[in-house]
Structure formats: C-alpha cells, structure tokens
Amino acid sequence: MANWKLLDFVQSLPAELLLISMVTGAVTFVLILSTQPALADSFNVFKANSAQWMRKEVADWARSLPDNGQAGFVAWTPPTWGPILQNYEPYPGALPSDAQPLPDPADIGRPVELRAVVNERQYVLIALTSVQETPLELEITTEPVLTGPSGSSERDRVDVRVVGTIRSREYGEVIGPLFSAKDIAGIKSAMSPPEGRQIDWYLVKAPSFIGNWNDISRFPTLSLPPYGTVFLWISLDTTGLLPGDYETSIQVTSLGRTISRNVTIRLRVLPIVLPDRPDLEVIVWDVLPKEPSLRSTYLQDLRTHGVSIFFSGPPLSLQAGERLVVSSGRFWSAVAGRWISPEEAVEWRNRDQKGFEEAVRVGVRTVVREVQESSLVFDQWWLELWDEPSDSTAGIWAEVARVVKAEEPRILLIANPPAHWEQASVTLDGTFRRLAPYVDVWWPFHTHLTAEDGSHLAFMRGTGKPIGYYATPGIFVSKAETAAYGFYRKAAWQAFLHDLQGMGFWAYNSYYGNPWDDMDSGVVDWPDAAVVYPGLWGPIPSRNWEAFRDGLDDYRLLRFLSLEAARAQEASDPYSRERGVELSQALRVLAADMDKAQTVSEVEAVRDRLYDLAADWISRV
C-alpha cells in the first residue's frame, strides 16, 4: 500500500543509508541497508516506528468504512497486474509513482466483472485488509465451481492461491510465489520428508525468505497482523466452457466472530473458441528435473503456459508441434568432452584444423544418434552452436556451421544474436551477414526488432527464415512488480506486432544458489531470473509467469481475429472486404498501443479494447 508520506523522512536520512521499501505481513516498513553492522539496531527501531505509522494510516482509513469493526477486515480488489507492495528504484529518496493506495470505501464489496473467450484463463487479485488493532484469523472457504447459464455448475474451474512475499536485492519485499495449500504443505513436509524421498536443502530454508510466511503458513487459514493485508490470487479456467454468464464466490470468514465476506466474481464468456495452442513458437530456457514424476509435472506446467520449445536435451518425448533445442553444452560435450568457448575453439582450430573439424563431425554424428534414439526427426529439433553469437564470435560460429552442414545438411541451426553493447558488438555486417548462409532459424534479442531503423529485421526477413525474439527480463526486472505488465504481460503482443514466428525469455527456472534467496548469486552479480519456484511436488508459479500466459491468451485472440479479418477480405461482397480491412488495421493499432503502454491502467485499457473489438465482431457475424 502507498507509503508516500515518508518523503520528508526519506530526505532527512544520512547519505550513507539506502532506503528500500519492504512489507512483512503486508504492513509496510522501511529497511535501512548499510555496510555498517551497528545500523542493525537502528533498522529494528525504525521498522517498529514505520509499522506503527502504517497502522495509524490504515486505522484512519478504516474509520471511513460504513460497517467498520463488524468483521474485523475488508476484502477488495486491486488491479490484478499492478504494483501492490512498495516498489522503489534502488536509490535514496525515490518513491513509487503508481503504488496501490487504499481503495475508495465505495468500491469495497462490488462484484468483480470479467470477460473472456473459450479456452483461456482470467485472473483476480483479492486484498484482505485488517481494520482492527489486534491480530485476526481468517478462513478461506470456496468450492472450485462456476455457476453458469440456467444454474449449471462447472467444477474445478476456480483455483485459489495465497500470495507470498519475498526479499529482492533491488526492490525490497515484493510479490513472489503464488502458493496453493498443497505447496505450503509440501514446504512443511520437507522438514520430515516422505520415506525414500530426498529433499533439496533449499526447500527446508524457504520459510526464512518468505516475508509473510507466518501469516500464510496455515492457508487456507490466514493470520492478519493489526491493520495488515494478505493477498489471494484467483484464476478462472474457461477451457471448453459454453459461452454465457458465469459466477463464483470466494467466502472469507472472520474466525471467532463467524462473520463472512463474499467476493463475487462474474465472468462473461464470449462465443469465440481459441485453439488449444498459439501458432507461435515459445521458448523460456528451462531446466527439467531428472526425477520422472517431477519432470512430468514441470513439462505439464510449461505446456499449459504455451511453451513449445524445450532446452532439456534428449531423451525427451515431444508432442505434436513441439521442438527440442540441443544446447551448445550438449553439442560441445559430444565434440570435446566438455563445453568450450568460441575463443577455445579458435585456438584449437589454429593449432590443428584437421583434428578440430574431425572432432566436430564426430560430435554431429553423436548428437544425431541421440535425437534419433529419442524418435525425433530432423524438423523436430534445432542445434545451438553457441549462445548469443556476436561480431567477435560470428566467424568461428560460421566455420563450425559449415562443417556441421557438410556432415549432415538436414540439421537446423538456431542463432540468437544478443543486444548490441560495448562488451558484445552485434552489427548487420559483423554478425547477421556472416551467420546468414548457415542459419535456419533467427532468434535475436528484442532490440534488433527495431535496431538501425528496422534494417536488422528487414535483413532477417530477406533470408526467408523463421524469426523469433528473446528478452532477458530476469537480469534486470525479475523482481520488480512492474515487470508483470511491463514485459511478461506484453511479450506476446510484440510478437504479433512484428509478425514473428516465435518468442521467449530467459528464464523459466534459472537460479543462483538457493532459489528462494535473491542475494546469493555468487560470481555473477544478478538476481534470480526464474518465474517459478521449486516446490516439493512441482513448480510454484509467480505472477510474472501467469502474466506471460495471459499475454499468450491475448495473442491467440489477436490471431483468431486476424484470421477472421483475412477471410472477410477474401469475401465476394465489398462490405465484408471493407470490414476485414478495418478489423486488420484495428488489431495492428491495438498491438502498437500495447507495445507503448507504460502503466498497468494503459495495458488493461488496451486489453479491454481487444475484448470490445471481439464482442463487436461476433455480434455482426
């Protein structure tokens, strides 16, 4: 919740202090970081003073509520993808410009109104805020049922999770894992694992990194600190639903008072049926566990979020329309017994070119044999020679590619040139033209979509090869609450805007050290880039991961409407052709507006216009 009145206090702090906003039990306080150990006591004192200030702020607001004190809490709905905790830039004096304030009392208790189409998901964030000065226990009770037209009941459509907060290195305490009751039970059982089950050490330590663990550790029972807040995450699944109006209710009961609040969610499903998968290649750089049941669970999670390209290496059973990328690590292990850098390959080539090329040919035959043993044919897998070829490495990349293609012309090579920057120059002549004779699939960093006035993208299009793009939000904003709508929610829209065949990001589950600890990266000074957390029985999602799926749902709707527009333009009557042109143009405008959207309200406004367009089109068909 907003803590904007701290500005005067922030500006009065000594220069050597770093102010970062955090939330524990959703009660806002300020963390003072310094290299001086003596400041620990100052931190504890200030934390207590700040928490006291926030209690007063919420208490003043609570007095404006019409039925204050009856249940001891209120339930309200902040923007699903917007910042809900403090989210500062990492420098003193900076305050959030769009932090979520306390709601207008008139908005509390209103039903949530949503629209959807068939075969997608919709999401709702619910805030449960205490309005009393003593601790409060709540019980969440709901059946996963959507009541539909004529009173029909659709079961297993509603998923209720609780939001865990987690420490980040740059943004204070932020939204982290979205826990189901089973996920929380799994963390608890890690203390005394099932017989024969080996538990990863970091799962035992997870509670110490979850800021509001004491508040949520008995979910679906919750503990609210005085004037504190806990957030629920609700997802609604429309797979296979008939069009019409649906409703569900989340019941929250104040234990000891037996007073309940119901949050009603109304869902209108439009008569549009999306395909099961987007016609878009999607990769998120995964690392699958070896244990069979966990491996299956992770694959299911990836697939239900639209992923169709896996980096896991053979053997891997693929479904229709899926691909495997054989990584450079696997390829060079087959060549040299270990991964080698482009610089090492150049040294080897200069020392013994004949021996080097023969080793590459042996590696090609080894990899081909492995994928064939996994029953994969050549167009089901791509080979990565090295990650992110640039001007300095494109030459050796092309030399190796020439040997690979000579040995087995059916192998498809993927190249992902990185961003152009001082440490890794990536230019049209130095990288793209040198790779072009051998590349089968382009997958450059997203800045190349508009680099040099579009010349990079135009060159790739001119080669006639498929084009995807990737981004690395994990390095920069993996924990920023603005990332949900700033990248993950918009990623698939950019693929539509530029008419690409694929997209993706790094990474699905890449961690440094303890996956729950954002501060222990070690050699590489980066935050953990993952969008899921490792649970006992499978991945625990984050809001960023769900935002990515939501954007892919939008992409499928965009593609559905664009195909409808194309059919209309091929119709015999002028009216249909004109309407098809108008629809096609409107979709491009929407995609461009989404690409430019900077705030969650702007993002959601574009999404609303998409549904308006869909509803209008269907009403006229």
PDB file of N, CA, C and O in Angstrom, residues 349-416:
ATOM      1  N   ARG A 349      41.311 -24.721 -33.512  1.00  0.00           N
ATOM      2  CA  ARG A 349      41.332 -24.674 -34.969  1.00  0.00           C
ATOM      3  C   ARG A 349      42.696 -24.216 -35.490  1.00  0.00           C
ATOM      4  O   ARG A 349      43.252 -24.784 -36.429  1.00  0.00           O
ATOM      5  N   ASN A 350      43.252 -23.167 -34.860  1.00  0.00           N
ATOM      6  CA  ASN A 350      44.558 -22.663 -35.300  1.00  0.00           C
ATOM      7  C   ASN A 350      45.672 -23.672 -35.055  1.00  0.00           C
ATOM      8  O   ASN A 350      46.647 -23.754 -35.814  1.00  0.00           O
ATOM      9  N   ARG A 351      45.541 -24.447 -34.011  1.00  0.00           N
ATOM     10  CA  ARG A 351      46.567 -25.422 -33.645  1.00  0.00           C
ATOM     11  C   ARG A 351      46.484 -26.681 -34.502  1.00  0.00           C
ATOM     12  O   ARG A 351      47.492 -27.278 -34.861  1.00  0.00           O
ATOM     13  N   ASP A 352      45.242 -27.118 -34.825  1.00  0.00           N
ATOM     14  CA  ASP A 352      45.063 -28.392 -35.525  1.00  0.00           C
ATOM     15  C   ASP A 352      43.718 -28.364 -36.254  1.00  0.00           C
ATOM     16  O   ASP A 352      42.744 -28.928 -35.779  1.00  0.00           O
ATOM     17  N   GLN A 353      43.679 -27.683 -37.402  1.00  0.00           N
ATOM     18  CA  GLN A 353      42.398 -27.510 -38.096  1.00  0.00           C
ATOM     19  C   GLN A 353      41.794 -28.846 -38.509  1.00  0.00           C
ATOM     20  O   GLN A 353      40.584 -29.059 -38.361  1.00  0.00           O
ATOM     21  N   LYS A 354      42.598 -29.758 -39.023  1.00  0.00           N
ATOM     22  CA  LYS A 354      42.071 -31.048 -39.461  1.00  0.00           C
ATOM     23  C   LYS A 354      41.476 -31.827 -38.295  1.00  0.00           C
ATOM     24  O   LYS A 354      40.371 -32.390 -38.393  1.00  0.00           O
ATOM     25  N   GLY A 355      42.211 -31.860 -37.164  1.00  0.00           N
ATOM     26  CA  GLY A 355      41.715 -32.570 -35.992  1.00  0.00           C
ATOM     27  C   GLY A 355      40.464 -31.910 -35.415  1.00  0.00           C
ATOM     28  O   GLY A 355      39.537 -32.596 -34.964  1.00  0.00           O
ATOM     29  N   PHE A 356      40.435 -30.572 -35.451  1.00  0.00           N
ATOM     30  CA  PHE A 356      39.276 -29.837 -34.950  1.00  0.00           C
ATOM     31  C   PHE A 356      38.032 -30.176 -35.768  1.00  0.00           C
ATOM     32  O   PHE A 356      36.963 -30.487 -35.210  1.00  0.00           O
ATOM     33  N   GLU A 357      38.137 -30.126 -37.084  1.00  0.00           N
ATOM     34  CA  GLU A 357      36.972 -30.387 -37.928  1.00  0.00           C
ATOM     35  C   GLU A 357      36.504 -31.830 -37.812  1.00  0.00           C
ATOM     36  O   GLU A 357      35.298 -32.104 -37.849  1.00  0.00           O
ATOM     37  N   GLU A 358      37.434 -32.766 -37.650  1.00  0.00           N
ATOM     38  CA  GLU A 358      37.040 -34.163 -37.472  1.00  0.00           C
ATOM     39  C   GLU A 358      36.289 -34.347 -36.154  1.00  0.00           C
ATOM     40  O   GLU A 358      35.296 -35.091 -36.084  1.00  0.00           O
ATOM     41  N   ALA A 359      36.743 -33.662 -35.098  1.00  0.00           N
ATOM     42  CA  ALA A 359      36.047 -33.742 -33.813  1.00  0.00           C
ATOM     43  C   ALA A 359      34.629 -33.179 -33.933  1.00  0.00           C
ATOM     44  O   ALA A 359      33.678 -33.722 -33.344  1.00  0.00           O
ATOM     45  N   VAL A 360      34.472 -32.097 -34.694  1.00  0.00           N
ATOM     46  CA  VAL A 360      33.128 -31.530 -34.899  1.00  0.00           C
ATOM     47  C   VAL A 360      32.247 -32.537 -35.627  1.00  0.00           C
ATOM     48  O   VAL A 360      31.069 -32.728 -35.270  1.00  0.00           O
ATOM     49  N   ARG A 361      32.784 -33.217 -36.634  1.00  0.00           N
ATOM     50  CA  ARG A 361      31.995 -34.213 -37.362  1.00  0.00           C
ATOM     51  C   ARG A 361      31.585 -35.361 -36.454  1.00  0.00           C
ATOM     52  O   ARG A 361      30.452 -35.852 -36.529  1.00  0.00           O
ATOM     53  N   VAL A 362      32.481 -35.786 -35.574  1.00  0.00           N
ATOM     54  CA  VAL A 362      32.137 -36.843 -34.610  1.00  0.00           C
ATOM     55  C   VAL A 362      31.027 -36.358 -33.684  1.00  0.00           C
ATOM     56  O   VAL A 362      30.082 -37.103 -33.378  1.00  0.00           O
ATOM     57  N   GLY A 363      31.115 -35.115 -33.238  1.00  0.00           N
ATOM     58  CA  GLY A 363      30.073 -34.555 -32.383  1.00  0.00           C
ATOM     59  C   GLY A 363      28.727 -34.503 -33.077  1.00  0.00           C
ATOM     60  O   GLY A 363      27.684 -34.793 -32.461  1.00  0.00           O
ATOM     61  N   VAL A 364      28.734 -34.156 -34.361  1.00  0.00           N
ATOM     62  CA  VAL A 364      27.482 -34.124 -35.132  1.00  0.00           C
ATOM     63  C   VAL A 364      26.863 -35.514 -35.166  1.00  0.00           C
ATOM     64  O   VAL A 364      25.659 -35.688 -34.916  1.00  0.00           O
ATOM     65  N   ARG A 365      27.678 -36.524 -35.483  1.00  0.00           N
ATOM     66  CA  ARG A 365      27.134 -37.888 -35.565  1.00  0.00           C
ATOM     67  C   ARG A 365      26.606 -38.355 -34.210  1.00  0.00           C
ATOM     68  O   ARG A 365      25.576 -39.037 -34.135  1.00  0.00           O
ATOM     69  N   THR A 366      27.280 -37.963 -33.129  1.00  0.00           N
ATOM     70  CA  THR A 366      26.836 -38.355 -31.789  1.00  0.00           C
ATOM     71  C   THR A 366      25.485 -37.737 -31.460  1.00  0.00           C
ATOM     72  O   THR A 366      24.568 -38.419 -30.972  1.00  0.00           O
ATOM     73  N   VAL A 367      25.338 -36.445 -31.715  1.00  0.00           N
ATOM     74  CA  VAL A 367      24.083 -35.760 -31.408  1.00  0.00           C
ATOM     75  C   VAL A 367      22.950 -36.308 -32.266  1.00  0.00           C
ATOM     76  O   VAL A 367      21.831 -36.538 -31.782  1.00  0.00           O
ATOM     77  N   VAL A 368      23.213 -36.533 -33.547  1.00  0.00           N
ATOM     78  CA  VAL A 368      22.177 -37.082 -34.435  1.00  0.00           C
ATOM     79  C   VAL A 368      21.719 -38.445 -33.928  1.00  0.00           C
ATOM     80  O   VAL A 368      20.510 -38.740 -33.904  1.00  0.00           O
ATOM     81  N   ARG A 369      22.635 -39.277 -33.505  1.00  0.00           N
ATOM     82  CA  ARG A 369      22.270 -40.599 -32.987  1.00  0.00           C
ATOM     83  C   ARG A 369      21.406 -40.466 -31.734  1.00  0.00           C
ATOM     84  O   ARG A 369      20.410 -41.184 -31.574  1.00  0.00           O
ATOM     85  N   GLU A 370      21.751 -39.526 -30.846  1.00  0.00           N
ATOM     86  CA  GLU A 370      20.985 -39.354 -29.608  1.00  0.00           C
ATOM     87  C   GLU A 370      19.548 -38.921 -29.880  1.00  0.00           C
ATOM     88  O   GLU A 370      18.605 -39.442 -29.272  1.00  0.00           O
ATOM     89  N   VAL A 371      19.370 -37.955 -30.764  1.00  0.00           N
ATOM     90  CA  VAL A 371      18.000 -37.490 -31.021  1.00  0.00           C
ATOM     91  C   VAL A 371      17.202 -38.533 -31.789  1.00  0.00           C
ATOM     92  O   VAL A 371      15.983 -38.668 -31.583  1.00  0.00           O
ATOM     93  N   GLN A 372      17.857 -39.293 -32.667  1.00  0.00           N
ATOM     94  CA  GLN A 372      17.139 -40.354 -33.373  1.00  0.00           C
ATOM     95  C   GLN A 372      16.714 -41.451 -32.415  1.00  0.00           C
ATOM     96  O   GLN A 372      15.641 -42.050 -32.581  1.00  0.00           O
ATOM     97  N   GLU A 373      17.527 -41.721 -31.393  1.00  0.00           N
ATOM     98  CA  GLU A 373      17.136 -42.690 -30.366  1.00  0.00           C
ATOM     99  C   GLU A 373      15.938 -42.208 -29.563  1.00  0.00           C
ATOM    100  O   GLU A 373      15.240 -43.007 -28.937  1.00  0.00           O
ATOM    101  N   SER A 374      15.710 -40.883 -29.555  1.00  0.00           N
ATOM    102  CA  SER A 374      14.526 -40.323 -28.897  1.00  0.00           C
ATOM    103  C   SER A 374      13.343 -40.234 -29.852  1.00  0.00           C
ATOM    104  O   SER A 374      12.340 -39.597 -29.541  1.00  0.00           O
ATOM    105  N   SER A 375      13.486 -40.846 -31.035  1.00  0.00           N
ATOM    106  CA  SER A 375      12.424 -40.894 -32.048  1.00  0.00           C
ATOM    107  C   SER A 375      12.095 -39.519 -32.616  1.00  0.00           C
ATOM    108  O   SER A 375      10.959 -39.264 -33.017  1.00  0.00           O
ATOM    109  N   LEU A 376      13.069 -38.622 -32.633  1.00  0.00           N
ATOM    110  CA  LEU A 376      12.862 -37.304 -33.215  1.00  0.00           C
ATOM    111  C   LEU A 376      13.384 -37.281 -34.639  1.00  0.00           C
ATOM    112  O   LEU A 376      14.454 -37.820 -34.928  1.00  0.00           O
ATOM    113  N   VAL A 377      12.623 -36.645 -35.524  1.00  0.00           N
ATOM    114  CA  VAL A 377      13.080 -36.447 -36.892  1.00  0.00           C
ATOM    115  C   VAL A 377      13.713 -35.063 -36.980  1.00  0.00           C
ATOM    116  O   VAL A 377      13.601 -34.240 -36.065  1.00  0.00           O
ATOM    117  N   PHE A 378      14.342 -34.760 -38.108  1.00  0.00           N
ATOM    118  CA  PHE A 378      15.189 -33.566 -38.187  1.00  0.00           C
ATOM    119  C   PHE A 378      14.423 -32.257 -38.001  1.00  0.00           C
ATOM    120  O   PHE A 378      14.959 -31.314 -37.441  1.00  0.00           O
ATOM    121  N   ASP A 379      13.195 -32.168 -38.471  1.00  0.00           N
ATOM    122  CA  ASP A 379      12.496 -30.886 -38.315  1.00  0.00           C
ATOM    123  C   ASP A 379      11.875 -30.710 -36.936  1.00  0.00           C
ATOM    124  O   ASP A 379      11.194 -29.720 -36.689  1.00  0.00           O
ATOM    125  N   GLN A 380      12.116 -31.670 -36.027  1.00  0.00           N
ATOM    126  CA  GLN A 380      11.622 -31.539 -34.653  1.00  0.00           C
ATOM    127  C   GLN A 380      12.673 -30.985 -33.698  1.00  0.00           C
ATOM    128  O   GLN A 380      12.382 -30.784 -32.527  1.00  0.00           O
ATOM    129  N   TRP A 381      13.895 -30.772 -34.184  1.00  0.00           N
ATOM    130  CA  TRP A 381      14.915 -30.262 -33.268  1.00  0.00           C
ATOM    131  C   TRP A 381      15.858 -29.312 -33.986  1.00  0.00           C
ATOM    132  O   TRP A 381      16.036 -29.362 -35.191  1.00  0.00           O
ATOM    133  N   TRP A 382      16.384 -28.383 -33.188  1.00  0.00           N
ATOM    134  CA  TRP A 382      17.349 -27.404 -33.671  1.00  0.00           C
ATOM    135  C   TRP A 382      18.643 -27.569 -32.875  1.00  0.00           C
ATOM    136  O   TRP A 382      18.635 -28.017 -31.728  1.00  0.00           O
ATOM    137  N   LEU A 383      19.745 -27.179 -33.493  1.00  0.00           N
ATOM    138  CA  LEU A 383      21.041 -27.254 -32.830  1.00  0.00           C
ATOM    139  C   LEU A 383      21.551 -25.840 -32.564  1.00  0.00           C
ATOM    140  O   LEU A 383      21.556 -24.993 -33.462  1.00  0.00           O
ATOM    141  N   GLU A 384      21.980 -25.618 -31.330  1.00  0.00           N
ATOM    142  CA  GLU A 384      22.623 -24.358 -30.940  1.00  0.00           C
ATOM    143  C   GLU A 384      24.133 -24.580 -30.901  1.00  0.00           C
ATOM    144  O   GLU A 384      24.614 -25.442 -30.163  1.00  0.00           O
ATOM    145  N   LEU A 385      24.894 -23.819 -31.690  1.00  0.00           N
ATOM    146  CA  LEU A 385      26.355 -23.961 -31.666  1.00  0.00           C
ATOM    147  C   LEU A 385      26.954 -23.224 -30.484  1.00  0.00           C
ATOM    148  O   LEU A 385      27.802 -23.765 -29.768  1.00  0.00           O
ATOM    149  N   TRP A 386      26.592 -21.957 -30.315  1.00  0.00           N
ATOM    150  CA  TRP A 386      26.944 -21.204 -29.114  1.00  0.00           C
ATOM    151  C   TRP A 386      25.812 -20.237 -28.824  1.00  0.00           C
ATOM    152  O   TRP A 386      25.115 -19.776 -29.736  1.00  0.00           O
ATOM    153  N   ASP A 387      25.667 -19.923 -27.583  1.00  0.00           N
ATOM    154  CA  ASP A 387      24.672 -18.938 -27.181  1.00  0.00           C
ATOM    155  C   ASP A 387      25.147 -17.532 -27.564  1.00  0.00           C
ATOM    156  O   ASP A 387      26.324 -17.191 -27.417  1.00  0.00           O
ATOM    157  N   GLU A 388      24.243 -16.731 -28.108  1.00  0.00           N
ATOM    158  CA  GLU A 388      24.449 -15.306 -28.374  1.00  0.00           C
ATOM    159  C   GLU A 388      25.700 -15.004 -29.207  1.00  0.00           C
ATOM    160  O   GLU A 388      26.627 -14.328 -28.751  1.00  0.00           O
ATOM    161  N   PRO A 389      25.749 -15.445 -30.449  1.00  0.00           N
ATOM    162  CA  PRO A 389      26.884 -15.084 -31.321  1.00  0.00           C
ATOM    163  C   PRO A 389      26.884 -13.591 -31.625  1.00  0.00           C
ATOM    164  O   PRO A 389      25.836 -12.991 -31.874  1.00  0.00           O
ATOM    165  N   SER A 390      28.067 -12.985 -31.613  1.00  0.00           N
ATOM    166  CA  SER A 390      28.219 -11.545 -31.838  1.00  0.00           C
ATOM    167  C   SER A 390      29.308 -11.316 -32.881  1.00  0.00           C
ATOM    168  O   SER A 390      29.833 -12.265 -33.480  1.00  0.00           O
ATOM    169  N   ASP A 391      29.681 -10.057 -33.093  1.00  0.00           N
ATOM    170  CA  ASP A 391      30.713  -9.749 -34.085  1.00  0.00           C
ATOM    171  C   ASP A 391      32.012 -10.513 -33.808  1.00  0.00           C
ATOM    172  O   ASP A 391      32.699 -10.962 -34.733  1.00  0.00           O
ATOM    173  N   SER A 392      32.357 -10.651 -32.534  1.00  0.00           N
ATOM    174  CA  SER A 392      33.635 -11.275 -32.180  1.00  0.00           C
ATOM    175  C   SER A 392      33.618 -12.794 -32.320  1.00  0.00           C
ATOM    176  O   SER A 392      34.681 -13.421 -32.384  1.00  0.00           O
ATOM    177  N   THR A 393      32.441 -13.408 -32.349  1.00  0.00           N
ATOM    178  CA  THR A 393      32.366 -14.875 -32.403  1.00  0.00           C
ATOM    179  C   THR A 393      31.671 -15.398 -33.655  1.00  0.00           C
ATOM    180  O   THR A 393      31.622 -16.612 -33.868  1.00  0.00           O
ATOM    181  N   ALA A 394      31.121 -14.496 -34.476  1.00  0.00           N
ATOM    182  CA  ALA A 394      30.376 -14.939 -35.659  1.00  0.00           C
ATOM    183  C   ALA A 394      31.259 -15.697 -36.639  1.00  0.00           C
ATOM    184  O   ALA A 394      30.791 -16.615 -37.330  1.00  0.00           O
ATOM    185  N   GLY A 395      32.551 -15.342 -36.706  1.00  0.00           N
ATOM    186  CA  GLY A 395      33.450 -16.010 -37.650  1.00  0.00           C
ATOM    187  C   GLY A 395      33.616 -17.479 -37.338  1.00  0.00           C
ATOM    188  O   GLY A 395      33.438 -18.333 -38.221  1.00  0.00           O
ATOM    189  N   ILE A 396      33.944 -17.826 -36.090  1.00  0.00           N
ATOM    190  CA  ILE A 396      34.132 -19.230 -35.738  1.00  0.00           C
ATOM    191  C   ILE A 396      32.801 -19.964 -35.749  1.00  0.00           C
ATOM    192  O   ILE A 396      32.717 -21.149 -36.078  1.00  0.00           O
ATOM    193  N   TRP A 397      31.712 -19.251 -35.398  1.00  0.00           N
ATOM    194  CA  TRP A 397      30.367 -19.846 -35.472  1.00  0.00           C
ATOM    195  C   TRP A 397      30.122 -20.317 -36.907  1.00  0.00           C
ATOM    196  O   TRP A 397      29.666 -21.442 -37.136  1.00  0.00           O
ATOM    197  N   ALA A 398      30.390 -19.447 -37.887  1.00  0.00           N
ATOM    198  CA  ALA A 398      30.152 -19.787 -39.281  1.00  0.00           C
ATOM    199  C   ALA A 398      31.051 -20.940 -39.744  1.00  0.00           C
ATOM    200  O   ALA A 398      30.612 -21.808 -40.513  1.00  0.00           O
ATOM    201  N   GLU A 399      32.300 -20.964 -39.281  1.00  0.00           N
ATOM    202  CA  GLU A 399      33.201 -22.053 -39.659  1.00  0.00           C
ATOM    203  C   GLU A 399      32.679 -23.397 -39.159  1.00  0.00           C
ATOM    204  O   GLU A 399      32.688 -24.397 -39.880  1.00  0.00           O
ATOM    205  N   VAL A 400      32.253 -23.424 -37.889  1.00  0.00           N
ATOM    206  CA  VAL A 400      31.719 -24.670 -37.332  1.00  0.00           C
ATOM    207  C   VAL A 400      30.430 -25.052 -38.054  1.00  0.00           C
ATOM    208  O   VAL A 400      30.200 -26.235 -38.372  1.00  0.00           O
ATOM    209  N   ALA A 401      29.578 -24.053 -38.325  1.00  0.00           N
ATOM    210  CA  ALA A 401      28.316 -24.328 -39.018  1.00  0.00           C
ATOM    211  C   ALA A 401      28.566 -24.950 -40.392  1.00  0.00           C
ATOM    212  O   ALA A 401      27.839 -25.858 -40.823  1.00  0.00           O
ATOM    213  N   ARG A 402      29.596 -24.485 -41.080  1.00  0.00           N
ATOM    214  CA  ARG A 402      29.928 -25.047 -42.389  1.00  0.00           C
ATOM    215  C   ARG A 402      30.256 -26.532 -42.280  1.00  0.00           C
ATOM    216  O   ARG A 402      29.780 -27.350 -43.086  1.00  0.00           O
ATOM    217  N   VAL A 403      31.046 -26.911 -41.264  1.00  0.00           N
ATOM    218  CA  VAL A 403      31.401 -28.315 -41.066  1.00  0.00           C
ATOM    219  C   VAL A 403      30.163 -29.130 -40.693  1.00  0.00           C
ATOM    220  O   VAL A 403      29.963 -30.247 -41.189  1.00  0.00           O
ATOM    221  N   VAL A 404      29.318 -28.569 -39.819  1.00  0.00           N
ATOM    222  CA  VAL A 404      28.101 -29.277 -39.394  1.00  0.00           C
ATOM    223  C   VAL A 404      27.202 -29.549 -40.597  1.00  0.00           C
ATOM    224  O   VAL A 404      26.714 -30.671 -40.794  1.00  0.00           O
ATOM    225  N   LYS A 405      26.972 -28.530 -41.413  1.00  0.00           N
ATOM    226  CA  LYS A 405      26.085 -28.675 -42.568  1.00  0.00           C
ATOM    227  C   LYS A 405      26.660 -29.639 -43.603  1.00  0.00           C
ATOM    228  O   LYS A 405      25.916 -30.382 -44.267  1.00  0.00           O
ATOM    229  N   ALA A 406      27.985 -29.641 -43.758  1.00  0.00           N
ATOM    230  CA  ALA A 406      28.608 -30.572 -44.699  1.00  0.00           C
ATOM    231  C   ALA A 406      28.444 -32.014 -44.235  1.00  0.00           C
ATOM    232  O   ALA A 406      28.232 -32.929 -45.033  1.00  0.00           O
ATOM    233  N   GLU A 407      28.517 -32.224 -42.917  1.00  0.00           N
ATOM    234  CA  GLU A 407      28.368 -33.568 -42.359  1.00  0.00           C
ATOM    235  C   GLU A 407      26.919 -34.040 -42.401  1.00  0.00           C
ATOM    236  O   GLU A 407      26.636 -35.204 -42.709  1.00  0.00           O
ATOM    237  N   GLU A 408      25.980 -33.130 -42.075  1.00  0.00           N
ATOM    238  CA  GLU A 408      24.568 -33.502 -42.051  1.00  0.00           C
ATOM    239  C   GLU A 408      23.722 -32.286 -42.437  1.00  0.00           C
ATOM    240  O   GLU A 408      23.366 -31.464 -41.589  1.00  0.00           O
ATOM    241  N   PRO A 409      23.406 -32.153 -43.733  1.00  0.00           N
ATOM    242  CA  PRO A 409      22.681 -30.969 -44.208  1.00  0.00           C
ATOM    243  C   PRO A 409      21.293 -30.811 -43.616  1.00  0.00           C
ATOM    244  O   PRO A 409      20.730 -29.708 -43.641  1.00  0.00           O
ATOM    245  N   ARG A 410      20.721 -31.882 -43.066  1.00  0.00           N
ATOM    246  CA  ARG A 410      19.356 -31.799 -42.546  1.00  0.00           C
ATOM    247  C   ARG A 410      19.277 -31.140 -41.167  1.00  0.00           C
ATOM    248  O   ARG A 410      18.191 -30.816 -40.686  1.00  0.00           O
ATOM    249  N   ILE A 411      20.413 -30.941 -40.517  1.00  0.00           N
ATOM    250  CA  ILE A 411      20.405 -30.280 -39.208  1.00  0.00           C
ATOM    251  C   ILE A 411      19.994 -28.822 -39.368  1.00  0.00           C
ATOM    252  O   ILE A 411      20.472 -28.115 -40.251  1.00  0.00           O
ATOM    253  N   LEU A 412      19.090 -28.366 -38.493  1.00  0.00           N
ATOM    254  CA  LEU A 412      18.634 -26.978 -38.496  1.00  0.00           C
ATOM    255  C   LEU A 412      19.354 -26.225 -37.386  1.00  0.00           C
ATOM    256  O   LEU A 412      19.354 -26.653 -36.220  1.00  0.00           O
ATOM    257  N   LEU A 413      19.971 -25.099 -37.725  1.00  0.00           N
ATOM    258  CA  LEU A 413      20.746 -24.311 -36.770  1.00  0.00           C
ATOM    259  C   LEU A 413      19.976 -23.076 -36.340  1.00  0.00           C
ATOM    260  O   LEU A 413      19.410 -22.364 -37.171  1.00  0.00           O
ATOM    261  N   ILE A 414      19.962 -22.809 -35.048  1.00  0.00           N
ATOM    262  CA  ILE A 414      19.331 -21.619 -34.496  1.00  0.00           C
ATOM    263  C   ILE A 414      20.425 -20.656 -34.036  1.00  0.00           C
ATOM    264  O   ILE A 414      21.437 -21.083 -33.468  1.00  0.00           O
ATOM    265  N   ALA A 415      20.224 -19.363 -34.277  1.00  0.00           N
ATOM    266  CA  ALA A 415      21.178 -18.334 -33.842  1.00  0.00           C
ATOM    267  C   ALA A 415      20.414 -17.230 -33.132  1.00  0.00           C
ATOM    268  O   ALA A 415      19.371 -16.766 -33.614  1.00  0.00           O
ATOM    269  N   ASN A 416      20.938 -16.808 -31.991  1.00  0.00           N
ATOM    270  CA  ASN A 416      20.278 -15.763 -31.193  1.00  0.00           C
ATOM    271  C   ASN A 416      21.235 -14.609 -30.899  1.00  0.00           C
ATOM    272  O   ASN A 416      21.743 -14.476 -29.783  1.00  0.00           O
TER     273      ASN A 416
END
